[in-house]
XYZ file of C-alpha atoms in Angstrom:
334
model
C 70.390 89.359 19.777
C 69.619 91.289 22.952
C 70.774 90.901 26.545
C 68.479 92.070 29.352
C 69.419 92.973 32.937
C 69.114 90.365 35.712
C 66.090 90.522 38.052
C 66.898 91.323 41.680
C 65.101 88.165 42.819
C 67.785 85.942 41.280
C 70.522 87.746 43.167
C 68.560 87.347 46.410
C 68.046 83.635 45.737
C 71.796 83.198 45.363
C 72.626 85.277 48.421
C 70.348 83.321 50.759
C 71.063 79.857 49.338
C 71.850 77.183 51.925
C 73.428 74.848 49.373
C 75.522 75.606 46.275
C 73.367 76.739 43.367
C 74.387 76.452 39.733
C 73.926 79.736 37.855
C 73.717 79.737 34.065
C 74.501 82.952 32.219
C 72.950 84.168 28.986
C 74.918 83.327 25.849
C 72.400 83.852 23.034
C 68.946 85.417 22.780
C 66.928 84.985 19.589
C 63.952 87.210 18.843
C 62.219 88.313 15.642
C 64.688 88.788 12.771
C 67.495 87.058 14.720
C 66.192 83.740 13.409
C 66.862 84.859 9.824
C 70.419 85.833 10.759
C 71.505 82.936 12.950
C 69.473 79.901 11.839
C 69.487 77.664 8.744
C 66.461 76.527 6.711
C 66.715 72.816 5.863
C 65.434 71.461 2.556
C 66.290 67.756 2.610
C 63.712 64.956 2.474
C 62.024 64.430 5.816
C 63.860 61.635 7.698
C 60.577 60.715 9.426
C 58.932 60.134 6.018
C 56.335 62.867 6.372
C 54.105 64.228 3.624
C 56.079 67.480 3.647
C 58.158 69.667 1.378
C 60.678 71.643 3.418
C 61.499 74.891 1.604
C 64.523 77.194 1.709
C 64.625 80.556 3.458
C 64.045 82.749 0.426
C 61.065 80.649 -0.699
C 59.661 80.685 2.831
C 59.956 84.462 3.027
C 58.435 85.112 -0.395
C 55.600 82.687 0.329
C 54.891 84.213 3.759
C 55.768 80.929 5.488
C 58.568 82.578 7.506
C 58.001 86.105 8.786
C 59.264 88.292 11.602
C 58.555 91.494 13.459
C 60.802 93.184 15.999
C 59.222 91.084 18.766
C 58.062 87.851 17.099
C 59.054 85.129 14.652
C 56.552 82.986 12.692
C 56.926 79.684 10.814
C 53.901 78.391 8.894
C 52.754 75.553 6.712
C 51.086 76.321 3.403
C 47.325 76.627 3.960
C 46.135 77.660 0.515
C 47.237 74.983 -1.994
C 46.046 71.505 -2.870
C 49.099 69.240 -3.061
C 49.716 67.286 -6.245
C 50.003 63.490 -5.769
C 53.410 63.691 -7.450
C 54.726 66.410 -5.125
C 57.008 65.724 -2.160
C 54.341 67.071 0.187
C 52.804 70.217 1.703
C 55.197 73.175 1.953
C 56.510 73.719 5.449
C 59.561 74.867 7.401
C 62.327 73.141 9.316
C 65.149 75.251 10.805
C 68.156 74.684 13.055
C 70.418 76.987 15.036
C 73.874 77.575 13.593
C 75.339 77.287 17.092
C 75.460 74.026 19.030
C 75.263 73.949 22.824
C 76.435 71.551 25.514
C 75.429 71.886 29.163
C 72.871 74.677 29.090
C 69.404 75.966 29.882
C 67.107 76.795 26.952
C 64.098 79.018 27.638
C 61.418 79.116 24.924
C 58.622 81.672 25.140
C 56.096 80.447 22.592
C 52.678 81.993 21.919
C 51.328 79.424 19.449
C 52.344 76.006 18.177
C 51.102 74.082 15.124
C 47.909 72.162 15.855
C 45.305 70.094 14.063
C 44.752 66.887 12.149
C 47.684 65.683 10.065
C 50.264 67.800 11.923
C 53.405 66.580 13.698
C 55.370 69.571 15.045
C 58.443 69.374 17.252
C 60.876 71.578 19.154
C 63.989 69.592 19.909
C 67.779 69.411 20.025
C 70.045 67.066 18.133
C 73.761 66.306 17.891
C 75.462 68.656 15.458
C 78.298 66.189 14.971
C 76.219 62.995 14.615
C 75.520 60.943 12.672
C 72.153 60.339 14.330
C 71.583 58.771 16.818
C 75.200 59.271 17.969
C 75.349 62.290 20.238
C 71.692 61.961 21.148
C 68.367 63.697 20.573
C 66.215 65.569 23.112
C 62.566 66.206 22.211
C 61.167 69.080 24.270
C 57.820 69.619 22.499
C 56.231 66.934 20.357
C 52.787 65.631 19.501
C 50.437 64.759 16.652
C 46.926 65.498 15.422
C 44.533 66.514 18.223
C 46.829 65.679 21.163
C 46.476 67.867 24.251
C 49.385 66.570 26.353
C 52.990 67.176 25.366
C 55.507 64.342 25.033
C 59.175 64.874 25.965
C 61.632 62.137 24.998
C 65.254 61.119 24.594
C 66.612 59.106 21.671
C 70.100 57.651 22.023
C 72.493 54.849 21.211
C 72.216 51.598 23.251
C 72.725 51.394 27.023
C 70.593 54.390 28.015
C 67.758 53.336 30.331
C 65.563 55.530 32.528
C 64.273 54.382 35.960
C 60.506 53.742 36.137
C 60.052 56.115 39.095
C 61.654 59.554 39.257
C 61.126 63.151 40.394
C 58.721 64.475 37.745
C 55.052 65.381 37.417
C 54.668 63.628 34.068
C 53.828 59.982 33.383
C 56.444 57.545 32.084
C 55.530 56.250 28.635
C 58.689 54.263 27.918
C 62.072 53.769 29.593
C 64.496 52.515 26.924
C 66.076 55.454 25.056
C 67.785 53.164 22.538
C 66.640 54.024 18.995
C 66.929 50.338 18.068
C 64.274 49.370 20.623
C 60.497 49.642 20.237
C 60.671 51.101 16.718
C 62.591 54.162 17.935
C 59.972 55.098 20.512
C 62.683 56.497 22.758
C 62.213 57.053 26.480
C 59.267 59.394 26.817
C 57.315 61.254 29.478
C 53.755 62.426 28.837
C 52.896 65.711 30.533
C 49.873 65.728 32.839
C 48.938 69.329 31.991
C 46.266 69.128 29.297
C 47.105 72.592 27.977
C 50.746 71.685 27.355
C 50.183 70.930 23.661
C 47.961 71.745 20.693
C 44.783 73.792 20.609
C 44.507 73.966 24.398
C 47.994 75.465 24.590
C 47.136 78.022 21.926
C 43.847 78.969 23.548
C 45.593 80.183 26.710
C 48.215 82.167 24.802
C 50.928 79.530 25.065
C 53.587 79.642 27.739
C 57.181 78.814 28.563
C 59.157 75.628 27.978
C 62.545 75.204 29.652
C 65.176 72.540 29.002
C 68.104 72.050 31.354
C 70.828 69.581 30.387
C 73.744 68.903 32.707
C 76.248 66.078 32.980
C 75.912 66.416 36.766
C 72.109 66.524 37.055
C 70.761 64.912 33.883
C 68.066 66.369 31.616
C 64.935 68.193 32.800
C 61.987 69.832 31.042
C 59.523 72.289 32.606
C 56.337 73.824 31.208
C 54.477 76.839 32.596
C 51.216 78.031 30.973
C 50.918 81.749 30.210
C 48.498 82.237 33.113
C 50.569 80.291 35.693
C 51.546 82.398 38.702
C 54.313 79.959 39.663
C 56.555 80.620 36.652
C 59.992 81.781 37.916
C 60.629 85.470 37.277
C 63.907 84.772 35.454
C 61.932 82.578 33.023
C 59.052 84.997 32.594
C 61.223 88.085 32.171
C 64.287 88.272 29.938
C 67.243 87.763 32.241
C 71.009 87.490 32.024
C 71.000 84.617 34.520
C 68.853 81.613 35.453
C 69.209 79.374 38.508
C 67.110 76.202 38.048
C 68.305 74.863 41.416
C 66.320 77.676 43.051
C 63.051 76.444 41.534
C 62.519 74.075 44.461
C 58.734 74.418 44.312
C 58.648 73.688 40.570
C 59.005 69.953 40.016
C 60.002 69.291 36.388
C 57.364 67.893 34.080
C 59.951 65.463 32.718
C 63.214 64.296 34.275
C 65.776 62.030 32.632
C 68.551 61.175 35.127
C 71.941 60.218 33.718
C 74.581 58.101 35.387
C 75.252 54.371 35.557
C 72.257 53.388 33.425
C 72.760 56.188 30.893
C 76.231 57.712 30.769
C 75.858 61.367 29.822
C 79.144 61.986 28.002
C 78.938 58.898 25.806
C 75.325 59.556 24.772
C 74.980 63.354 24.522
C 77.301 65.912 22.933
C 76.782 69.502 21.693
C 73.333 69.960 20.163
C 71.833 72.338 17.639
C 68.253 73.483 18.299
C 65.502 72.568 15.832
C 61.947 73.624 15.032
C 59.999 71.644 12.459
C 56.514 70.885 11.224
C 55.887 67.731 9.240
C 52.697 65.846 8.362
C 51.706 62.177 8.644
C 54.996 60.257 8.596
C 56.232 57.562 10.959
C 54.182 58.694 13.978
C 51.258 60.827 12.814
C 50.649 58.539 9.844
C 50.784 55.392 11.968
C 48.108 56.593 14.422
C 45.842 58.299 11.877
C 43.133 55.654 12.230
C 42.698 56.363 15.958
C 43.265 60.124 15.795
C 39.615 61.148 15.540
C 40.387 63.055 12.346
C 37.988 61.211 10.055
C 38.057 58.556 7.358
C 40.387 58.231 4.401
C 44.155 58.393 4.706
C 46.416 60.896 6.356
C 48.082 61.725 3.035
C 44.742 62.390 1.329
C 43.756 64.708 4.160
C 47.018 66.650 4.009
C 46.957 66.907 0.217
C 43.361 68.030 -0.234
C 42.422 70.170 2.765
C 44.654 73.257 2.835
C 42.129 75.262 4.886
C 42.646 72.843 7.783
C 46.244 74.021 8.203
C 45.566 77.641 9.097
C 46.467 76.790 12.704
C 49.652 74.998 11.638
C 52.168 77.641 12.629
C 54.763 78.527 15.269
C 54.651 81.963 16.892
C 57.838 82.483 18.881
C 58.235 85.391 21.286
C 61.839 84.565 22.173
C 64.368 81.796 22.607
C 67.174 82.261 25.146
C 70.162 79.989 25.705
C 72.139 80.052 28.950
C 75.461 78.262 29.068
C 76.819 75.817 31.627
C 77.301 76.953 35.240
C 80.180 79.383 35.587
C 80.155 79.780 39.352
C 78.572 78.495 42.560
C 77.370 80.622 45.437
C 76.359 79.520 48.926
C 75.460 81.314 52.115
C 78.897 80.417 53.554
C 80.547 82.487 50.812
C 78.833 85.686 51.848
């Protein structure tokens, strides 16, 4: 894991701040082979009932489903084999970080995400302690089939409700985060940027996703496309510090305030970070008929069309985790 020097612009933002700004400092940076050293490959049956066979690290490496260079890390689904009806499903990868994080900022630089009919990829965080849903779940990237707009959501124990109107560019899909309500729909926000997910995202070379979680400010998610001039420099360039409070011109795509209607400490604890790629299952399988992916069943499609999963892969440039604010700076302190 590598630490990179802090851009001068962050220091200037702190120096000229008129109000206290929370600065998060770099704890972990994952790039290339770091994922093999500090993450775990999961092999249990998919809890979302997908048509998937999660494989271990050695099998993923030997089968070219998990590869790395000095600068990049790849996770792929099998795109060469027809799946036997008696098999658990199509080979794929699900990994989680060995370290769990509390209040933090996570910056994901991703070049390509899985896309196409039958797919259901996600980048998310989940309570390491559990058991689920205790300790909460935060979905940063999620979608199915031919979706073009990302969905960010929270899933939690009862008594976690989001207000219908809040400071975000995305559209509220649901407000009750309780996993027992609405068939575990969670409280979701659909992004308005049509290149925030799927093939459209991949066609522009991806971009940056940022998650900030704070017991004082709630949970926020931002997305900047690769060609967006407004991306903060500390997000775009590897940095030892990020200051989300200085991104005043960058309204979050999704904002989940915590407080009286959703107490932070009783719903969210330290989370591990997860990448996965499943197929069909509780969401993608349920909406197959309206997905525009053709006739037949989702399982038949996944089993018999390996060539359609050549775009079903993650290409990660880097993942950086900044820990909770360690100091506050204001103009009066100078």
